[in-house]
CSV table of C-alpha atoms in Angstrom, one decimal:
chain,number,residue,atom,x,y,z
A,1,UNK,CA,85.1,84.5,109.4
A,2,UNK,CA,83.4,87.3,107.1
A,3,UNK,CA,84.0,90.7,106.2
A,4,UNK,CA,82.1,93.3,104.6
A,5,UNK,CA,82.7,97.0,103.3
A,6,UNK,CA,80.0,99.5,102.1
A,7,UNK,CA,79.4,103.0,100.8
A,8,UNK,CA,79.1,105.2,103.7
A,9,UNK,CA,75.1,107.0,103.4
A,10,UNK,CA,73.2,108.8,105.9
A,11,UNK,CA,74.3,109.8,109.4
A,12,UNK,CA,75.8,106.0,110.4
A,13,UNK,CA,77.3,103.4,109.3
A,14,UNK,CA,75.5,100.0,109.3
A,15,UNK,CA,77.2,96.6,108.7
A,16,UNK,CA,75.4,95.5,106.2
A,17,UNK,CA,75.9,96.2,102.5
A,18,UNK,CA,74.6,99.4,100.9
A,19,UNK,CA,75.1,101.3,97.7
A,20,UNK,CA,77.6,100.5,95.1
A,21,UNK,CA,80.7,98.8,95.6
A,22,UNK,CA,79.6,97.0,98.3
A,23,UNK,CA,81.6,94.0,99.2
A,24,UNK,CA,80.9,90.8,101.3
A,25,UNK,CA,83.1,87.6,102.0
A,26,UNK,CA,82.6,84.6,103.9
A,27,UNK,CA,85.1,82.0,104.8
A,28,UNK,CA,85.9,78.9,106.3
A,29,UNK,CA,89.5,77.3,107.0
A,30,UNK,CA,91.1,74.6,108.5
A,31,UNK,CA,94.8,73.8,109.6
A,32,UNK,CA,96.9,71.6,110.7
A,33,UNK,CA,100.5,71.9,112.2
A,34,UNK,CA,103.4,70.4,113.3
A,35,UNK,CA,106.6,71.4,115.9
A,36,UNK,CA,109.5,69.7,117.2
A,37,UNK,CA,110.5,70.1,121.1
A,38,UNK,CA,113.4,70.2,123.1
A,39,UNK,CA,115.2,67.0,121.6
A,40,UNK,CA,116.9,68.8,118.9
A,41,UNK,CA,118.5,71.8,120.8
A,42,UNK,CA,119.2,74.8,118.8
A,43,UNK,CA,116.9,73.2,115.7
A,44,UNK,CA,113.4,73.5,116.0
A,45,UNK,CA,111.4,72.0,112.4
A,46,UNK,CA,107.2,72.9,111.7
A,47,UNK,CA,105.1,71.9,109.4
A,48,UNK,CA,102.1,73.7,108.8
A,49,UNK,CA,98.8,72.7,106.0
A,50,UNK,CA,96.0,75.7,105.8
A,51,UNK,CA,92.8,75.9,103.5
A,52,UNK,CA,90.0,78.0,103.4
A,53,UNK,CA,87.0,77.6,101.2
A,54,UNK,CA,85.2,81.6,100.4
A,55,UNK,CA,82.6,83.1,98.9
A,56,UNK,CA,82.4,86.6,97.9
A,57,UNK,CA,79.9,89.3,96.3
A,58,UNK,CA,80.8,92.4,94.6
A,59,UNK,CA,84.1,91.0,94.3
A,60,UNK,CA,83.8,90.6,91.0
A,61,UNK,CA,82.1,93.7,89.4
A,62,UNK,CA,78.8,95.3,90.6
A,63,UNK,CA,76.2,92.6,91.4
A,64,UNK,CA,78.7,89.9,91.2
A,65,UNK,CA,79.3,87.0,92.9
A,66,UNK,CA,82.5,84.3,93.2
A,67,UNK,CA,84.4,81.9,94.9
A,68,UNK,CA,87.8,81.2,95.6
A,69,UNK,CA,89.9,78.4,97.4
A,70,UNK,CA,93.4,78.6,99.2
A,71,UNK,CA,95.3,75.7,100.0
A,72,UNK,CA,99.2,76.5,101.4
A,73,UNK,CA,101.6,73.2,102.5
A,74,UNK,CA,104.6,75.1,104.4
A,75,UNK,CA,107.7,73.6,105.9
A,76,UNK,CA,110.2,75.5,107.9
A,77,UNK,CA,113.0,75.0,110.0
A,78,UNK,CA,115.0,77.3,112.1
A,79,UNK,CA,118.1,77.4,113.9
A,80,UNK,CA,118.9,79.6,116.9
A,81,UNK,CA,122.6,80.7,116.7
A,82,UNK,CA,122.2,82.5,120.4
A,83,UNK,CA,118.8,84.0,122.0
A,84,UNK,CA,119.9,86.8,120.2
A,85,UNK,CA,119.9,85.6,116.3
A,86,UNK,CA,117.4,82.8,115.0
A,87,UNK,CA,117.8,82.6,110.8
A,88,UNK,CA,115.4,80.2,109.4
A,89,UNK,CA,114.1,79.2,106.3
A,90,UNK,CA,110.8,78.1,104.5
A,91,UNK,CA,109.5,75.6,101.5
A,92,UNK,CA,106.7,74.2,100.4
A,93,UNK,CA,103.7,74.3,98.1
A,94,UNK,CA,100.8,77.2,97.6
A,95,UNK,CA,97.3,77.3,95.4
A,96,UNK,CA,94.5,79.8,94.8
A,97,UNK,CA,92.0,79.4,92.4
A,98,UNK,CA,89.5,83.0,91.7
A,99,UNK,CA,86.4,82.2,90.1
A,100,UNK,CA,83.8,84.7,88.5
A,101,UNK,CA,84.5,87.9,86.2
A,102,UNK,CA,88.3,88.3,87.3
A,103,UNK,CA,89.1,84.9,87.4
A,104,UNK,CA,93.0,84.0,88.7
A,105,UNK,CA,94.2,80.5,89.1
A,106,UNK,CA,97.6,80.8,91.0
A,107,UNK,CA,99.5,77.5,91.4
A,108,UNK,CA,102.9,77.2,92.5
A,109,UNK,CA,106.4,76.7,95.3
A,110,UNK,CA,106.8,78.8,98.0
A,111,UNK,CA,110.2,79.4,99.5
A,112,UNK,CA,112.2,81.4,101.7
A,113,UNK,CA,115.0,82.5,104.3
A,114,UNK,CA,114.7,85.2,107.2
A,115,UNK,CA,116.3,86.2,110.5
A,116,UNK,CA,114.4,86.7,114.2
A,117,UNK,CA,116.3,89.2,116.0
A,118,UNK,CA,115.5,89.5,119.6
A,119,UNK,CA,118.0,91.7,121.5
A,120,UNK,CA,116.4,92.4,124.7
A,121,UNK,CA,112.8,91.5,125.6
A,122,UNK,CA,111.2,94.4,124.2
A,123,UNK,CA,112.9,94.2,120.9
A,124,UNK,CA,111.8,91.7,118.0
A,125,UNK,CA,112.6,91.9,114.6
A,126,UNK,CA,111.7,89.6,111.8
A,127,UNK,CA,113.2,90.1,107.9
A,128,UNK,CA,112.6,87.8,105.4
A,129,UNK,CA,112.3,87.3,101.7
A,130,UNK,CA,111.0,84.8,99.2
A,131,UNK,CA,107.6,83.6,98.2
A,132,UNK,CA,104.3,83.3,100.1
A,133,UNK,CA,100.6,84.6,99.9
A,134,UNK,CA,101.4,84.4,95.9
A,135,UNK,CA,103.9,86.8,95.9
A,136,UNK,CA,107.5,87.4,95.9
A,137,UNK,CA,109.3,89.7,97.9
A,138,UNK,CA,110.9,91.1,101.1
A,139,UNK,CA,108.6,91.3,104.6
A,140,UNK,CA,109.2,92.5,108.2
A,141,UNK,CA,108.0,93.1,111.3
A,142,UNK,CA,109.7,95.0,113.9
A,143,UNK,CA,109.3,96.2,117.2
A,144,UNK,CA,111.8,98.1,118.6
A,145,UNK,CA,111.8,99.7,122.3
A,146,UNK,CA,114.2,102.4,122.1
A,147,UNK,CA,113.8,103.7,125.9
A,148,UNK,CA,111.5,102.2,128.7
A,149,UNK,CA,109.3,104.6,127.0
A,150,UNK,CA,109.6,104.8,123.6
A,151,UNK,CA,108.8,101.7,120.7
A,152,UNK,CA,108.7,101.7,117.2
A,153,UNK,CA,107.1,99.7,114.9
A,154,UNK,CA,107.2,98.6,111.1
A,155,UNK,CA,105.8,96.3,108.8
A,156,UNK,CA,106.0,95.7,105.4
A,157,UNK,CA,104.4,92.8,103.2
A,158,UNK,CA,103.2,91.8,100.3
A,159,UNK,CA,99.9,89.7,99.4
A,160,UNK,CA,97.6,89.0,96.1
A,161,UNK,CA,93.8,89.1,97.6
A,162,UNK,CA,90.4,90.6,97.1
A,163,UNK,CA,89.5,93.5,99.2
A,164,UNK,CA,87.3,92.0,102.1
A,165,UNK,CA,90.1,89.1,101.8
A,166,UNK,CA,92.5,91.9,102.5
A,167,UNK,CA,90.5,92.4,105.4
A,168,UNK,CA,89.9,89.0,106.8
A,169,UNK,CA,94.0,88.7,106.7
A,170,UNK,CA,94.6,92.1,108.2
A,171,UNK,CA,91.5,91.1,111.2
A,172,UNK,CA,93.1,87.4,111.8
A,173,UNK,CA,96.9,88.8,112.3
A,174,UNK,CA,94.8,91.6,115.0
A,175,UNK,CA,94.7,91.8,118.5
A,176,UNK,CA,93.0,93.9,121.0
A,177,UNK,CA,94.8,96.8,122.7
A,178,UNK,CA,94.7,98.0,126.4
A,179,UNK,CA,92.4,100.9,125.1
A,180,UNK,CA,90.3,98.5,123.4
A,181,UNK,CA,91.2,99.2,119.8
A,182,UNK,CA,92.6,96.2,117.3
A,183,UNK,CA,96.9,96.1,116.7
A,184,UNK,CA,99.0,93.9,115.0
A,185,UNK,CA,99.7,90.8,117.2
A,186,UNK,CA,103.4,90.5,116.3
A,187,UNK,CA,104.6,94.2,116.5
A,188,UNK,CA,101.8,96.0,118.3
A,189,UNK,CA,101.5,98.9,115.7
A,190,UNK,CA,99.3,99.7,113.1
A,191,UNK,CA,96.7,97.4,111.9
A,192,UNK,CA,94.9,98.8,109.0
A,193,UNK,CA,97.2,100.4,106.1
A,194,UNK,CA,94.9,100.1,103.3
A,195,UNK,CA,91.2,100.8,105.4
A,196,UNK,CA,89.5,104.1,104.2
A,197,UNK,CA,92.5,105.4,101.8
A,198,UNK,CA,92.3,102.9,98.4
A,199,UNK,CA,89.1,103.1,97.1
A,200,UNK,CA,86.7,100.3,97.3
A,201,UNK,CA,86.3,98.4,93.9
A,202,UNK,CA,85.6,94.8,92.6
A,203,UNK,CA,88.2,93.0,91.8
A,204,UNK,CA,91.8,90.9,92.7
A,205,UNK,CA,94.5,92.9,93.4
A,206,UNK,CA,98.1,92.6,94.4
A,207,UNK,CA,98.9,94.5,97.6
A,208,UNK,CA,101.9,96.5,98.6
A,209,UNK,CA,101.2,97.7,102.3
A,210,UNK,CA,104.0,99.7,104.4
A,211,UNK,CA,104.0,101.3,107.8
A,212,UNK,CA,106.1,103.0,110.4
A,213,UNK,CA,105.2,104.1,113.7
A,214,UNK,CA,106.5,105.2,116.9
A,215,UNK,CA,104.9,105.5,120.3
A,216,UNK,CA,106.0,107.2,123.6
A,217,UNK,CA,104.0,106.1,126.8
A,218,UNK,CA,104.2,109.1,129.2
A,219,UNK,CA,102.7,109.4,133.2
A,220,UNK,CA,99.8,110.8,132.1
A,221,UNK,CA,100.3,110.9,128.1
A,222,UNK,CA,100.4,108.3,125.3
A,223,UNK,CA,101.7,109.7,121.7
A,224,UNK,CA,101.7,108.0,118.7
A,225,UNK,CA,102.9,109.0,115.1
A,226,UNK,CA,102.0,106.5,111.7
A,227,UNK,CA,103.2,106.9,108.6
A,228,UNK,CA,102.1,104.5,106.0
A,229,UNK,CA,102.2,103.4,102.2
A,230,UNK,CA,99.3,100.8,100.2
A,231,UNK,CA,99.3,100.2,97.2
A,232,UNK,CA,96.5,97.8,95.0
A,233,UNK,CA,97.6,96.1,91.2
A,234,UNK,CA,94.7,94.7,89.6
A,235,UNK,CA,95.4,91.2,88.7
A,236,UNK,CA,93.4,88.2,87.0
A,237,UNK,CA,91.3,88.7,83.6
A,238,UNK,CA,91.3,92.7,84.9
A,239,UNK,CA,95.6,92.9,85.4
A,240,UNK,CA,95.3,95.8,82.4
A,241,UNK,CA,94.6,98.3,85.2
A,242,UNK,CA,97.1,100.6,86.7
A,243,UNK,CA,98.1,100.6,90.5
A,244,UNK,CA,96.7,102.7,93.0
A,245,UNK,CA,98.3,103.7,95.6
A,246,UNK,CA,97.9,106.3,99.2
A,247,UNK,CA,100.1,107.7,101.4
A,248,UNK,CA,99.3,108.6,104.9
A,249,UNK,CA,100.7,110.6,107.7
A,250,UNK,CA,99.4,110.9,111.4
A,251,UNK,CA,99.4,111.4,115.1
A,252,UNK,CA,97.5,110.3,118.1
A,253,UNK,CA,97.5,111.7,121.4
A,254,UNK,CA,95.8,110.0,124.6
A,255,UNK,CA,95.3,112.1,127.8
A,256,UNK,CA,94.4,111.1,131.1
A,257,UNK,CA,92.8,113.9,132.6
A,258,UNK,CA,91.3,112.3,136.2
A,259,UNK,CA,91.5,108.5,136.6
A,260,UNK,CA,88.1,108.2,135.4
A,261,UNK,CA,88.1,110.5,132.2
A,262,UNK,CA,90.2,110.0,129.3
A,263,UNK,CA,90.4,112.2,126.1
A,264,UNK,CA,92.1,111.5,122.7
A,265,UNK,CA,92.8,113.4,119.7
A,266,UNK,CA,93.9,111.9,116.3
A,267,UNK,CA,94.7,113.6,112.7
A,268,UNK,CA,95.4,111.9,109.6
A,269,UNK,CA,96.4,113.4,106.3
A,270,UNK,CA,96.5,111.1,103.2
A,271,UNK,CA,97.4,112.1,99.3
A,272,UNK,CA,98.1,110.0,96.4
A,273,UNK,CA,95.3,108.2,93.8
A,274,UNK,CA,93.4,105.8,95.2
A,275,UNK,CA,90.6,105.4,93.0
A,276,UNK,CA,90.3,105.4,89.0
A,277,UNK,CA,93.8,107.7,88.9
A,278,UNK,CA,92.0,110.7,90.4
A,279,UNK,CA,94.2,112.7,92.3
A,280,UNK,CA,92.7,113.4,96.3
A,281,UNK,CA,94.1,114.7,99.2
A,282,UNK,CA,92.1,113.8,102.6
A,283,UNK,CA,92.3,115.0,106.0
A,284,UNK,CA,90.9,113.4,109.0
A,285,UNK,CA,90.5,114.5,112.8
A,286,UNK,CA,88.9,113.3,115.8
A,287,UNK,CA,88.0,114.3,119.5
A,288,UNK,CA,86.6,111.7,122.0
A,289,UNK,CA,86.5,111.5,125.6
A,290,UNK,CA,85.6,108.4,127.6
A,291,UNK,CA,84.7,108.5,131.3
A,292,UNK,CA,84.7,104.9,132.9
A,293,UNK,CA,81.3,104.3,135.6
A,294,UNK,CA,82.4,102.1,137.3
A,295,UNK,CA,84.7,99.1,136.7
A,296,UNK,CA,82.4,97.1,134.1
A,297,UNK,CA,80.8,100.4,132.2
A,298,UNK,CA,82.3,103.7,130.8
A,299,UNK,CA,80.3,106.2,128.5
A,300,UNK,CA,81.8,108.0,125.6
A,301,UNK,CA,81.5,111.0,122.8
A,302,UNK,CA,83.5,111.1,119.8
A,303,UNK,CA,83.8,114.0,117.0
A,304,UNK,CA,85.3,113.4,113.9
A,305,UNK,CA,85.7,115.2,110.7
A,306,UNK,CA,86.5,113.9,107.2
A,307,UNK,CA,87.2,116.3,104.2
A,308,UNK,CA,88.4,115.4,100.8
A,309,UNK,CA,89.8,117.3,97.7
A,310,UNK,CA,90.2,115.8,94.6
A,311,UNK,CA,91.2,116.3,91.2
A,312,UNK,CA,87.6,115.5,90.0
A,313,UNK,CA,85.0,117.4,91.7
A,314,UNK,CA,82.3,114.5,92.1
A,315,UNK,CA,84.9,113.1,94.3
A,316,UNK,CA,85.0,115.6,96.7
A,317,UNK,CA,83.3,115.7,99.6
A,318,UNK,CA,83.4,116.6,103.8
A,319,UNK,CA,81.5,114.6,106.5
A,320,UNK,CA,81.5,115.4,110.2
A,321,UNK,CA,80.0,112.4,112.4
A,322,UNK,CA,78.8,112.2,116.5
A,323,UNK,CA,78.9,109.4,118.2
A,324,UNK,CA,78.0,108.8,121.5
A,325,UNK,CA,77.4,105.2,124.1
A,326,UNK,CA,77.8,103.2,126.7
A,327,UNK,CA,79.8,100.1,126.9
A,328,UNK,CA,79.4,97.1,129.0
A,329,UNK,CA,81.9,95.0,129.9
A,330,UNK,CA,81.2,91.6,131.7
C-alpha cells in the first residue's frame, strides 16, 4: 500500500509530491491468523501475527527519508453471554522501531477487555480499553439505527504513527459507499478525521481522533451531520513539541432531483491550531451535481470553496476549485 500528501499549487491537485512538506510512504505487510469454530459454543479464541516493513520520505524533516517496521502478536478470546452482549478480551505482544531524524523504538505488551453490543441488526457497538497501536486508552465504534431512517455513528481511537501512516490505517479500515465515496467498514460513518485540518509536517506523532455523526435517509433526501476532534503529539527525538489539535463541524445534503440527476451540497467549519500553534478558523463548501448516462457512465460538476483565517497572516488564504468528468464504470 502507499500513501502520499502534498502542498496543494496551481489549479489541481496531482498525486505526486510537490512543494514542501510533501510526504510519501510505502509498505508492505503480511499476516497470519487463527479462529476457532462451532466446537466451543459460546467461546470463540483468535490468534492473529501482522508485520509490515515501510519506507517513508519527508517523514522525517524536509528532504528526509526513513524506515520503520511493525510487528504485533495478538491473542483474543470472546465469550457471547446472549446475541445481544459479547465481552472479550485481548493479549499479546507489539513492536515499532522509527528510524531517521525522529527516531522511536517502541517495544512492549498489549492487552485489553471490551464488549460487542448488538441489539438489533442495525445496531453494533464496540467499547474497549487497554493497549494497542502503541497506545493506551479507551476505543469505540458504534453504529446505532435509531429509526428505519435515522443512524448514528461514533468512533474514537487512539494510535502513535507518521502522517501518511495515519493514512494508510485510516484507507485499510475504508470501504466504498453506495455513492461511491470511502466510509468506515465497521460503523459506516466518517472516514477521515484528521485529512485537510492538522497541518502537514514531518515527523511521529501520537493521534487522538474523535467523531460523531448522524444520518437520516429520506424518499428523495439523504442528510448527514459530522462533528469531529484530531489531535497530533509529537513523539520520538522531536516529543518537545506541543499538540495540535482541530475541531470540525458539518453537514451534507444529497438530493435526488430526477432518477438520473443528483445534486449535493456539503459545509464544513473547522477552528483550533493545527499547525505551529497558529490559531485558524476554516470554512469549506461545495456544490456538485451528477447526472448518470446510462447504467455504466455518469458525468459530473463540482464547486467548492475553501477560505481560511488565521492568527498569522501568511497563513491565510481562499481557494475556489472546478471540477468536471466523466466516469466509467465496467
Amino acid at each position: 500500500s502507499e500513501a502520499s500528501s502534498s502542498r496543494l499549487q496551481g489549479f489541481a491537485a496531482f498525486p505526486f509530491e510537490t512543494g514542501s512538506n510533501s510526504q510519501r510512504q510505502s509498505s508492505i505487510s503480511e499476516n497470519a491468523s487463527f479462529t476457532t469454530g462451532n466446537n466451543l459454543g459460546r467461546i470463540r479464541y483468535s490468534s492473529r501475527i501482522d508485520a509490515s516493513q515501510s519506507t517513508y520520505t519527508g517523514a522525517t524533516g524536509v528532504g528526509g527519508s526513513g524506515a520503520s517496521q511493525r510487528e504485533t502478536f495478538n491473542n483474543q478470546l470472546n465469550y457471547a453471554f446472549s446475541h445481544q452482549i459479547a465481552p472479550y478480551g485481548w493479549v499479546g505482544w507489539e513492536r515499532a522501531r522509527y528510524t531517521g531524524v525522529n527516531r522511536l523504538d517502541l517495544n512492549g505488551p498489549i492487552w485489553g477487555i471490551g464488549v460487542t453490543l448488538t441489539p438489533n441488526a442495525d445496531t453494533s457497538i464496540d467499547v474497549s480499553y487497554g493497549r494497542l497501536n502503541n497506545s493506551t486508552s479507551f476505543r469505540f465504534d458504534a453504529r446505532y439505527a435509531i429509526t428505519a431512517r435515522t443512524t448514528l455513528t461514533g468512533s474514537y481511537t487512539s494510535a502513535v504513527r507518521t502522517q501518511t501512516g495515519l493514512l494508510l490505517q485510516q484507507l485499510n479500515a475504508s470501504t466504498v459507499a453506495n455513492n461511491g465515496g470511502l466510509v468506515n467498514n465497521q460503523t459506516g460513518g466518517s472516514l477521515f478525521t484528521a485529512n485537510n485540518a492538522l497541518g502537514v509536517a514531518p515527523g511521529i506523532y501520537r493521534f487522538n481522533l474523535f467523531t460523531l455523526g448522524a444520518t437520516s435517509v429520506l424518499a428523495r433526501d439523504t442528510i448527514s451531520l459530522l462533528v469531529s476532534y484530531a489531535e497530533q503529539t509529537p513523539e520520538g527525538s522531536n516529543s518537545g513539541g506541543v499538540a495540535e489539535s482541530v475541531k470540525t463541524a458539518g453537514v451534507s445534503w444529497t438530493h435526488l432531483l430526477t432518477p438520473t440527476l443528483t445534486m449535493i451540497a456539503d459545509a464544513y467549519a473547522s477552528t483550533g491550531t493545527p499547525s505551529g500553534g497558529i490559531r485558524q478558523d476554516s470554512l469549506s463548501a461545495a456544490l456538485s451535481g451528477n447526472y448518470r448516462l446510462s447504467k455504466t457512465v455518469s458525468a459530473f460538476a463540482r464547486y467548492a470553496f475553501f477560505g481560511r483565517e488565521a492568527s498569522q497572516a501568511a497563513a491565510t488564504m481562499y481557494q475556489d476549485l472546478v471540477m468536471v468528468g466523466i466516469t466509467k464504470q465496467f
